[in-house]
Tab-separated table of C-alpha atoms in Angstrom:
chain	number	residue	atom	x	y	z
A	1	UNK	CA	-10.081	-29.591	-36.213
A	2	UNK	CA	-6.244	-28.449	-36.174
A	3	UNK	CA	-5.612	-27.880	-32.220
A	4	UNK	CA	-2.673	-25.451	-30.877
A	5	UNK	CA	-2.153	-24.952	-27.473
A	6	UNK	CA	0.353	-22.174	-26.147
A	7	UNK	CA	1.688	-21.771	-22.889
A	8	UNK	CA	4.013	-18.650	-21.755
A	9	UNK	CA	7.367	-20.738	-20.554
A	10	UNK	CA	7.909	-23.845	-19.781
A	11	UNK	CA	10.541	-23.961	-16.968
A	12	UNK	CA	8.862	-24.874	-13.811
A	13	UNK	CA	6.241	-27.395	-12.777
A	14	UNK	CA	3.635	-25.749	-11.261
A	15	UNK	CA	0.025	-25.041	-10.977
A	16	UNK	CA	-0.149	-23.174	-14.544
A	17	UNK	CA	1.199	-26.383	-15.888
A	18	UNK	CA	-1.308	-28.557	-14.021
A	19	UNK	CA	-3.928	-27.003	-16.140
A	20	UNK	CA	-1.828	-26.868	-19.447
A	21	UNK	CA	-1.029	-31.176	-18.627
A	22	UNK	CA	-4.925	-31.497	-18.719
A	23	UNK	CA	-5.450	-29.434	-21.987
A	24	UNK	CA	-3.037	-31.799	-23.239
A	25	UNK	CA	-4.889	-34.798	-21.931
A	26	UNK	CA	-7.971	-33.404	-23.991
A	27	UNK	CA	-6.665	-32.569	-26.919
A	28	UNK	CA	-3.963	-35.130	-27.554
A	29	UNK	CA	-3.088	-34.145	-31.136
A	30	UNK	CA	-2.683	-30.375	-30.655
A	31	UNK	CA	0.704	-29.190	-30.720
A	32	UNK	CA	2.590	-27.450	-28.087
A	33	UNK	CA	3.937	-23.546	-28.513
A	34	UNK	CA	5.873	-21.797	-25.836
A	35	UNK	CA	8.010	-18.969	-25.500
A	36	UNK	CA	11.213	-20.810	-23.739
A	37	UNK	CA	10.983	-24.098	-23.042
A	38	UNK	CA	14.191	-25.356	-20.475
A	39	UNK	CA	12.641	-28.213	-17.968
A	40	UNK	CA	15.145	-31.386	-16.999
A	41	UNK	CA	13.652	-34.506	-18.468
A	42	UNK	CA	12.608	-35.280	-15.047
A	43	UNK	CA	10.104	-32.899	-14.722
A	44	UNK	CA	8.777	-32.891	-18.237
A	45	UNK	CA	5.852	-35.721	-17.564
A	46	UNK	CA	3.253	-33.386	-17.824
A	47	UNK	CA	3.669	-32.353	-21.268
A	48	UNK	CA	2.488	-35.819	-22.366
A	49	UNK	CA	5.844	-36.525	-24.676
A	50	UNK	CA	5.171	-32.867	-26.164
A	51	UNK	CA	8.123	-31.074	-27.361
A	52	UNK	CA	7.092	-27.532	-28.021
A	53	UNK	CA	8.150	-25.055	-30.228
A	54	UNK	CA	9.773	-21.908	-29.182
A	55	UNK	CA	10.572	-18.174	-30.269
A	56	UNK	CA	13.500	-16.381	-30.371
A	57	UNK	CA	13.735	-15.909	-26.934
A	58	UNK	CA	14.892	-19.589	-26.410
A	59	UNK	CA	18.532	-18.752	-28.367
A	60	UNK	CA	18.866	-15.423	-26.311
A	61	UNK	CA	21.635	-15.730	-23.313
A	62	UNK	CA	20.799	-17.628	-20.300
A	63	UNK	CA	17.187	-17.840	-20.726
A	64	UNK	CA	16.522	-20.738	-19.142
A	65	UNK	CA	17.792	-19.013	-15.987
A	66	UNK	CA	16.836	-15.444	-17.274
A	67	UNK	CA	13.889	-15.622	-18.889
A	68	UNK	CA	12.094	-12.990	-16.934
A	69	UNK	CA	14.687	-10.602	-17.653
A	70	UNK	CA	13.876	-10.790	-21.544
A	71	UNK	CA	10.321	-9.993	-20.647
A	72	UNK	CA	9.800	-6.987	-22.709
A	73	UNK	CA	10.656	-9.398	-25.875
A	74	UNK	CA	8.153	-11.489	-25.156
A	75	UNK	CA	5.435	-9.594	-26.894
A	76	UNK	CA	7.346	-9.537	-29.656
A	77	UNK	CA	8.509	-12.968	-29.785
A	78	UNK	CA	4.610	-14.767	-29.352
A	79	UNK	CA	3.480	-12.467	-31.992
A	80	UNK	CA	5.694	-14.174	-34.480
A	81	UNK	CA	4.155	-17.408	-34.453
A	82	UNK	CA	2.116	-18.688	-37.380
A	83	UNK	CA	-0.972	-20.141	-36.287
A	84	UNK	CA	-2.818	-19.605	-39.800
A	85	UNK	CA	-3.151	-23.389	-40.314
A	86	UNK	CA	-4.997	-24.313	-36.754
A	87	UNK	CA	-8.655	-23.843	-36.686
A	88	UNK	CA	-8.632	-23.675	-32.501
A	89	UNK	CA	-5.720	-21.910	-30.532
A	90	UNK	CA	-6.000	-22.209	-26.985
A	91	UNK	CA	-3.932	-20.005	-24.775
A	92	UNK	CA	-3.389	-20.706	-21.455
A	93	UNK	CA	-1.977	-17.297	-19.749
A	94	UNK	CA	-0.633	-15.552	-16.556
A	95	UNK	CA	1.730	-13.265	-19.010
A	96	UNK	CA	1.823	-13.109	-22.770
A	97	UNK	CA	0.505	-16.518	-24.286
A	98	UNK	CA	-2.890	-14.760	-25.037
A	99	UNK	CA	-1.368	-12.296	-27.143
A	100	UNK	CA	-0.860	-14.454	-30.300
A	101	UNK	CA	-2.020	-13.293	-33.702
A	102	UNK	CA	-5.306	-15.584	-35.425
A	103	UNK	CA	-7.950	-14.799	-37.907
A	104	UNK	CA	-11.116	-14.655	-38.741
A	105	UNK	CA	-11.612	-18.120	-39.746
A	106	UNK	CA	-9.699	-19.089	-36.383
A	107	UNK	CA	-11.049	-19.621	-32.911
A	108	UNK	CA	-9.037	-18.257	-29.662
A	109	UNK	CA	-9.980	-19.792	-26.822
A	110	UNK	CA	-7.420	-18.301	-23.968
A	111	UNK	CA	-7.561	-19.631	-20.295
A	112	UNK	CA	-5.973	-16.993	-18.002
A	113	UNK	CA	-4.737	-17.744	-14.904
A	114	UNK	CA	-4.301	-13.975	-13.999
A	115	UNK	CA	-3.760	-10.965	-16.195
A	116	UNK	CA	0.292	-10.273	-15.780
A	117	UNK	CA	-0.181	-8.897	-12.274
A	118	UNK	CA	3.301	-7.070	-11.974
A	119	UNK	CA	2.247	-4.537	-15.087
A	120	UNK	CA	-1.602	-3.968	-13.862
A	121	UNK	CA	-2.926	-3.714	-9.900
A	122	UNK	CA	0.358	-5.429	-8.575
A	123	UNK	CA	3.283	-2.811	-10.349
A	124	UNK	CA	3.655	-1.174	-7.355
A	125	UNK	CA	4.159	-4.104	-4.404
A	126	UNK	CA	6.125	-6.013	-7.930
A	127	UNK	CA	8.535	-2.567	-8.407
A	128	UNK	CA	9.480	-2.150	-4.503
A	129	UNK	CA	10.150	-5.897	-4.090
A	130	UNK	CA	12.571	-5.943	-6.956
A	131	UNK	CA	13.902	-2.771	-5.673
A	132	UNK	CA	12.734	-0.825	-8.937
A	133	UNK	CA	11.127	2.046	-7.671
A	134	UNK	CA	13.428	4.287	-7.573
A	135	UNK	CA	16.388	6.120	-9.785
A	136	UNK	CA	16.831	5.962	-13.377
A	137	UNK	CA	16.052	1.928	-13.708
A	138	UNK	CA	12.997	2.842	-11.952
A	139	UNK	CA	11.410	5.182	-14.473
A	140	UNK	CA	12.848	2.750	-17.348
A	141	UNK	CA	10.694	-0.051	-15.432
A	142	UNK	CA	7.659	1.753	-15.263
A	143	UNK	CA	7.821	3.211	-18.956
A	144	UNK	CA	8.433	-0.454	-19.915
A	145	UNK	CA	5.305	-1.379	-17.789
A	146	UNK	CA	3.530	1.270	-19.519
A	147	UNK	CA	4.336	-0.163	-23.030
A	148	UNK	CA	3.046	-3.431	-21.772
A	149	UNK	CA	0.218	-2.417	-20.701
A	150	UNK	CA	-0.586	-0.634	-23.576
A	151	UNK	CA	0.146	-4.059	-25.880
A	152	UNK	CA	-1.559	-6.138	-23.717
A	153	UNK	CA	-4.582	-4.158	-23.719
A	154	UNK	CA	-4.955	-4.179	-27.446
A	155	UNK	CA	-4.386	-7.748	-27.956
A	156	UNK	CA	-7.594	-8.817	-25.940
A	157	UNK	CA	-9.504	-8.100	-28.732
A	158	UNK	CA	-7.657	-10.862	-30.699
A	159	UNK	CA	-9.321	-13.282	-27.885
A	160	UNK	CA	-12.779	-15.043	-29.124
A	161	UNK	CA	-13.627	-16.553	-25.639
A	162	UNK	CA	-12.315	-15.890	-22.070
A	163	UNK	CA	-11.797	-18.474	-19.124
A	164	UNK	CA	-10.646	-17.345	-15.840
A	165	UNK	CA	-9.462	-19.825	-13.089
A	166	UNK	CA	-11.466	-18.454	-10.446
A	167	UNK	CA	-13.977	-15.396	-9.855
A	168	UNK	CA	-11.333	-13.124	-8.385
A	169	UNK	CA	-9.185	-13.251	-11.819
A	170	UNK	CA	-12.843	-12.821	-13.600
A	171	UNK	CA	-13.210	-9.959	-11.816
A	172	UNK	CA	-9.440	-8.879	-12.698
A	173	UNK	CA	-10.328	-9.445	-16.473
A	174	UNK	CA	-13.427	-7.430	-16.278
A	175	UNK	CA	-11.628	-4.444	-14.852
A	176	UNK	CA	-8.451	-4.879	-17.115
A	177	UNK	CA	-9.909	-5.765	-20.420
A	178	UNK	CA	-13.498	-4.843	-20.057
A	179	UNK	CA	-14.842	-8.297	-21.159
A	180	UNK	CA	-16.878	-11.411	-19.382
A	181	UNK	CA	-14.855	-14.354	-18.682
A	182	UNK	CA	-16.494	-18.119	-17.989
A	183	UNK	CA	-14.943	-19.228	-14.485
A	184	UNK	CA	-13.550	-22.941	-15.222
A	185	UNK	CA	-11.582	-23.680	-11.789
A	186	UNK	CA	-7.908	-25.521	-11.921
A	187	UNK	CA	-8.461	-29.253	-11.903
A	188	UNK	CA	-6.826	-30.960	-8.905
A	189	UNK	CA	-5.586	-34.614	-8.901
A	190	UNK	CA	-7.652	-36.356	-6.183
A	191	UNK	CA	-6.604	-39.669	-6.892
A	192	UNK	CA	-3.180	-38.732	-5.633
A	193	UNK	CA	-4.418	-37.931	-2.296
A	194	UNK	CA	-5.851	-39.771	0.976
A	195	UNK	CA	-7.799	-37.898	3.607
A	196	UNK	CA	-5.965	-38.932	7.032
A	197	UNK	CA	-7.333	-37.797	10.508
A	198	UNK	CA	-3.693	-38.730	12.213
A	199	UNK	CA	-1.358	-35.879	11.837
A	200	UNK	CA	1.916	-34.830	13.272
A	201	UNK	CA	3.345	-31.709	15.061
A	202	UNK	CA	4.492	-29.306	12.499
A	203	UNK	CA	2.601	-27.306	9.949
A	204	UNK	CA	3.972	-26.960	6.332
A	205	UNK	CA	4.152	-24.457	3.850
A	206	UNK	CA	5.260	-25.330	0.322
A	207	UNK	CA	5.529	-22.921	-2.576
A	208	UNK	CA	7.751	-22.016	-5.056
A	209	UNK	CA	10.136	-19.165	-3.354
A	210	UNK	CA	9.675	-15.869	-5.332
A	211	UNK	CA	8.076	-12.339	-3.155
A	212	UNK	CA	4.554	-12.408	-3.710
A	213	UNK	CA	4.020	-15.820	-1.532
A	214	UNK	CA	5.158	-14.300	1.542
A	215	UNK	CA	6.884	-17.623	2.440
A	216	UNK	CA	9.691	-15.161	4.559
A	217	UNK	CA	6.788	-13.650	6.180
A	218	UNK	CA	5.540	-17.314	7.169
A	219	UNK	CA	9.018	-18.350	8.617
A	220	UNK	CA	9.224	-14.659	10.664
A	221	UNK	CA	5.964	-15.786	11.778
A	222	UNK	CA	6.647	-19.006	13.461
A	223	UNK	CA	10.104	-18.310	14.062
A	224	UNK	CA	8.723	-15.913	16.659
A	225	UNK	CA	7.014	-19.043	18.464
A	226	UNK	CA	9.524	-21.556	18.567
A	227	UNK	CA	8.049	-23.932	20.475
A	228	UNK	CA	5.608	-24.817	17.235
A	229	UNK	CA	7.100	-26.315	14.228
A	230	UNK	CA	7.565	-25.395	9.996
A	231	UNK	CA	8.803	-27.290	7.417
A	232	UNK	CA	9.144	-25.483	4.113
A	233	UNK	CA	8.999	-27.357	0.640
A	234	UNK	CA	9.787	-25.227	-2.355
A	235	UNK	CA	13.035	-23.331	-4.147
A	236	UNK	CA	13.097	-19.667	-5.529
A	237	UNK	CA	14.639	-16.259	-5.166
A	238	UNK	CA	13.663	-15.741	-1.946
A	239	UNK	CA	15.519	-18.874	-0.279
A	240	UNK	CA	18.463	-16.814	1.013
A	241	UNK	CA	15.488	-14.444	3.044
A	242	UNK	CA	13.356	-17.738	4.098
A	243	UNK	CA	17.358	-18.981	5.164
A	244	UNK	CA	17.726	-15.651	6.925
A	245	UNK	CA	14.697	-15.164	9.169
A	246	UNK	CA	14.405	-18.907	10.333
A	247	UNK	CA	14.673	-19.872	13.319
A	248	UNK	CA	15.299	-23.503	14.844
A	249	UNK	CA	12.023	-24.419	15.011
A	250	UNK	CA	11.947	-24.272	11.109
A	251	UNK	CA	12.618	-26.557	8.842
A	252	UNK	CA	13.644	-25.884	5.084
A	253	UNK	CA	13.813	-28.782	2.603
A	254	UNK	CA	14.224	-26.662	-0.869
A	255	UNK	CA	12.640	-28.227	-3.785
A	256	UNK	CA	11.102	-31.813	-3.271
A	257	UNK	CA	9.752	-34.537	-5.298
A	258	UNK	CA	5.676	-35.026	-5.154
A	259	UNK	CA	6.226	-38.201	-3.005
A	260	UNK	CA	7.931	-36.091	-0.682
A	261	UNK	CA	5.446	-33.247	-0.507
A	262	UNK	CA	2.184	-35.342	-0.894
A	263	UNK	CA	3.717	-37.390	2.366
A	264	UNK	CA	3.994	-33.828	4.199
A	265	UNK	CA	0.718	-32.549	3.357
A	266	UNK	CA	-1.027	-35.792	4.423
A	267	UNK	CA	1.140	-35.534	7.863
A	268	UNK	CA	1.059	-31.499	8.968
A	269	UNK	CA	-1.239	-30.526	11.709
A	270	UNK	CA	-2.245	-27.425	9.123
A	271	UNK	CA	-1.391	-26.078	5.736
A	272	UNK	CA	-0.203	-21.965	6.225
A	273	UNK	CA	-0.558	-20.568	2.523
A	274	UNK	CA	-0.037	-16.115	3.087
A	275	UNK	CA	-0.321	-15.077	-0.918
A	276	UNK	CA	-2.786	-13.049	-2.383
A	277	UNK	CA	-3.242	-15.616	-5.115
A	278	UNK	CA	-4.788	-16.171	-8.161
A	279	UNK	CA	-6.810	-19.419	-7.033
A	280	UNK	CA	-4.105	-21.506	-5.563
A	281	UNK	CA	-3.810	-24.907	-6.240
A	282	UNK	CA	-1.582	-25.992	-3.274
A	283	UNK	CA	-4.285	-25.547	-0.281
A	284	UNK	CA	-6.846	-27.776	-2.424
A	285	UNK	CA	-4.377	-30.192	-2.379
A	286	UNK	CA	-3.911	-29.369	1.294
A	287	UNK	CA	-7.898	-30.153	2.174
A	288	UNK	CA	-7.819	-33.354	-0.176
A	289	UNK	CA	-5.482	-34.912	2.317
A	290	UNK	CA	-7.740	-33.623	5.082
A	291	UNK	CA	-5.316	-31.065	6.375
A	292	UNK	CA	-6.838	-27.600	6.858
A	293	UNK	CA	-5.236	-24.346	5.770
A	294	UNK	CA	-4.710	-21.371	7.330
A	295	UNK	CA	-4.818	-18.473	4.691
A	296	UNK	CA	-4.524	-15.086	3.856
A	297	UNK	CA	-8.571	-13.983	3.337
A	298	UNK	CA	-8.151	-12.306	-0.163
A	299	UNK	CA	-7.801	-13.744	-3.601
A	300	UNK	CA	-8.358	-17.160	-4.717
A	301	UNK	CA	-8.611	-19.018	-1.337
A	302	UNK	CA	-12.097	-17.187	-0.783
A	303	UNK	CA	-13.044	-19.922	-3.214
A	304	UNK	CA	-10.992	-22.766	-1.891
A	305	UNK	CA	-10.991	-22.782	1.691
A	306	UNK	CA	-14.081	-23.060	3.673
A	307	UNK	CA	-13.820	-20.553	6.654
A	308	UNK	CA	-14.234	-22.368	9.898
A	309	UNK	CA	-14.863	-25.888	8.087
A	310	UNK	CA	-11.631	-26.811	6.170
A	311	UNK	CA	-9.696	-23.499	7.375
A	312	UNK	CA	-9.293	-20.182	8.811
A	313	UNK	CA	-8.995	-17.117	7.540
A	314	UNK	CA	-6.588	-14.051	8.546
A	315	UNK	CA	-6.690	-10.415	7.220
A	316	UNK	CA	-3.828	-9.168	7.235
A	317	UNK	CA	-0.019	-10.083	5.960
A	318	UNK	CA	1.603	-9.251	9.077
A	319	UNK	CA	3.728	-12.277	10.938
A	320	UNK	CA	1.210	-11.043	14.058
A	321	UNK	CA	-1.788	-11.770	11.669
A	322	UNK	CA	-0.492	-15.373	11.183
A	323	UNK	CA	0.572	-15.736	14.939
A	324	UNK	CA	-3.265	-15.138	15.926
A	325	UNK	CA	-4.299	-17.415	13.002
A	326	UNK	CA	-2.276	-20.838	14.426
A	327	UNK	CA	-3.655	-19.362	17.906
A	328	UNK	CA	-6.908	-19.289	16.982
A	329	UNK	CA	-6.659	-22.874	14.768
A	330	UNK	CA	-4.788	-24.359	17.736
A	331	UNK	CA	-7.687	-23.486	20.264
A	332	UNK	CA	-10.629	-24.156	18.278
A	333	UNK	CA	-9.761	-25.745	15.654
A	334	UNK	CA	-11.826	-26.266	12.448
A	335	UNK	CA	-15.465	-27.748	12.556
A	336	UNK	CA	-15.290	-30.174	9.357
A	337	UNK	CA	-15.512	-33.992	9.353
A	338	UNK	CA	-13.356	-35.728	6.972
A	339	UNK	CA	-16.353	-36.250	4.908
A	340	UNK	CA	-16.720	-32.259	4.554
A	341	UNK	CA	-12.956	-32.365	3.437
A	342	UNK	CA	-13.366	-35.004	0.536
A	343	UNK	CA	-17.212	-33.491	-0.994
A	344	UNK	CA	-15.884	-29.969	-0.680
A	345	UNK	CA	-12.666	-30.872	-2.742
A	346	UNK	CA	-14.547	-33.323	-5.559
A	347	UNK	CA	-15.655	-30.096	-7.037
A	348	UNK	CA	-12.562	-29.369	-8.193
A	349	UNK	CA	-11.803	-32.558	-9.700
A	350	UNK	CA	-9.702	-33.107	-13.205
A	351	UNK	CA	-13.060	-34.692	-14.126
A	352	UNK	CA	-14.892	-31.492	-13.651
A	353	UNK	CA	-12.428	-29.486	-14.909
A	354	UNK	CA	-12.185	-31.735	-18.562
A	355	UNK	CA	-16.104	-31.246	-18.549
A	356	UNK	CA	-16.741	-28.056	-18.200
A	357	UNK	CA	-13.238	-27.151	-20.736
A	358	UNK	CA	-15.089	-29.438	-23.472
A	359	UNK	CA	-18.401	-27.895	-22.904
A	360	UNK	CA	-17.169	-24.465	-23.386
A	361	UNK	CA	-14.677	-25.068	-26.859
A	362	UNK	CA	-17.294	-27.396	-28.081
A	363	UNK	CA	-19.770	-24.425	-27.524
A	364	UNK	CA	-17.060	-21.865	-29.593
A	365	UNK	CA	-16.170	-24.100	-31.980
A	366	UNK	CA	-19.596	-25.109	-33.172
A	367	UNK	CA	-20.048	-25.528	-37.685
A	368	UNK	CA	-21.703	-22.069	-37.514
A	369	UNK	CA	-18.216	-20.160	-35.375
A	370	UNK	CA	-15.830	-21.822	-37.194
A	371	UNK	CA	-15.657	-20.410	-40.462
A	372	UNK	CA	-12.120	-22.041	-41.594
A	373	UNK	CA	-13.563	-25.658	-41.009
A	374	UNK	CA	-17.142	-24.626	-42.842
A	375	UNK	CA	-14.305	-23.510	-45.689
A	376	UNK	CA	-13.034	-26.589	-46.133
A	377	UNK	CA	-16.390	-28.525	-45.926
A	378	UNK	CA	-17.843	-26.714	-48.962
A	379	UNK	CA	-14.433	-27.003	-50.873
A	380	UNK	CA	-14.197	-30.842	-50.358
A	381	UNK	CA	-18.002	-30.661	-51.622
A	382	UNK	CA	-17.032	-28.400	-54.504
A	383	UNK	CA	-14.106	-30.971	-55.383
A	384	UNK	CA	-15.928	-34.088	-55.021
């Protein structure tokens, strides 16, 4: 087979790209498509010496800083690859990537971390935040939502199988495209990690900085208890408002190397992670060092946290919510032995991950579903 994988943007290192390092590790020949593509060499490791190639939107001004401004290209510019010679395309999503144009005699796999949340169930929270709700740019925003939505939409038909990262973004894809998607959970590097019962006094939060995360909220939050500690690891948007509500009992390191942040994950008392996220890759990582979160009870950490056992849960994203939550963790604690830590987080393994991915393209891409590969069998036949 002729693999391509395609990936929205490559300009951050994140959890998206976790998954899209281990799609590379399985399919080693497939080349690499992206929409923008601007990461320092530094930070490139995970594309396994993959250069990828980009659209239109890579020559457009700024875009390695702007990128989400040229959003509304986007559609546009994915559509204009040619994937005609690939048998298997294999999208892996949170925006555009599974919009691409294939055939019949193709196979599109797309793994989606979450349908683009800002244009479906999110627009609203997405619109205030970015202070697009109101005025003239606020109906232009929400007519250019609506054109999204419509495009997006349409091109789920052009997907052959779906694979969400948890069951809340299965759920999301049921109610946004109407179709079944296989839950294949992001793989998280255990080998990395070391389960240690010793920890210090401060909690951590680490994140990249942009609204949805609530890392501000987090900062409010302990800032009104200063006599408990927060270190936060992670750059963004929102620095200047995590800068501007901290207090002295809080700590802000900007963007760190892994070393740094595996070291402060292995040493905080807890892990505080506030987002309504997609499946969250950070408090896995969290419980693999034996460190318990403290999360926000919707979303993705339904899956990944163990309420009472490797965490605690709070229900609202209020600073008071999170205040209660420490209270509560600081009084009782969490009931799991370090052994509970490591079996609850082996499920989520790159091993398991790389299994259950090959399983399910081996499954779509069998003689009988790929007609472009059966093609060229009975030429070569014909010919010899």
């Amino acid at each position: 087979m002729k693999v391509a994988i395609v990936h929205d943007w490559l300009v951050v290192d994140g959890g998206a790209e976790k998954v899209l390092h281990e799609l590379l590790t399985l399919f080693p020949e497939a080349d690499l498509y992206s929409t923008v593509f601007h990461l320092p060499e530094e930070k490139r490791r995970f594309l396994n010496g993959k250069v990828p190639k980009t659209t239109f939107v890579q020559k457009l001004p700024f875009s390695g800083r702007l990128y989400r401004n040229y959003l509304f290209f986007m559609p546009l510019a994915i559509e204009q690859f040619d994937f005609s010679s690939y048998d298997l395309v294999i999208s892996s999503s949170y925006a555009v990537a599974k919009g691409i144009i294939t055939g019949p005699n193709q196979v599109h796999v797309s793994y989606v971390h979450s349908p683009a949340r800002y244009a479906w169930d999110m627009q609203h929270q997405y619109l205030r935040e970015s202070g697009l709700n109101k005025g003239f740019k606020g109906i232009l925003a929400r007519w250019l939502l609506h054109r999204f939505r419509i495009w997006d939409a349409r091109t789920a038909n052009g997907v052959d199988h779906w694979i969400a990262n948890s069951q809340f973004i299965a759920r999301r894809i049921k109610k946004i495209y109407g179709v079944t998607a296989t839950v294949v959970n992001p793989p998280v590097k255990l080998e990395r990690f070391e389960i240690k019962t010793e920890k210090d006094d401060f909690y951590l939060v680490a994140s990249r900085l942009v609204p949805y995360k609530r890392i501000p909220l987090v900062v409010e939050a302990f800032s009104r208890t200063p006599d408990r500690k927060l270190v936060v690891i992670g750059d963004g948007p929102d620095m200047a408002n995590v800068k501007a509500k901290a207090g002295s009992n809080v700590t802000v390191l900007g963007y760190q190397p892994d070393d740094v942040l595996i070291d402060h994950l292995t040493r905080a008392r807890a892990f505080i992670f506030a987002a309504e996220e997609d499946f969250g890759i950070m408090p896995l990582e969290a419980q693999a060092c034996g460190t318990p979160v403290i999360a926000y009870g919707r979303g993705g950490a339904l899956e990944t946290v163990v309420d009472g056992e490797t965490g605690l849960f709070f229900q609202e994203q209020t600073a008071e919510a999170i205040v209660d939550a420490v209270d509560r963790f600081e009084q009782d604690g969490v009931a799991g032995t370090p052994g509970d830590f490591e079996n609850h987080v082996k499920s989520f393994s790159s091993e398991v991950f790389r299994r259950k991915i090959r399983e399910l393209v081996d499954a779509a891409t069998t003689r009988d579903s790929l007609p472009s590969v059966r093609l060229r069998s009975v030429r070569a036949e014909q010919a010899a």
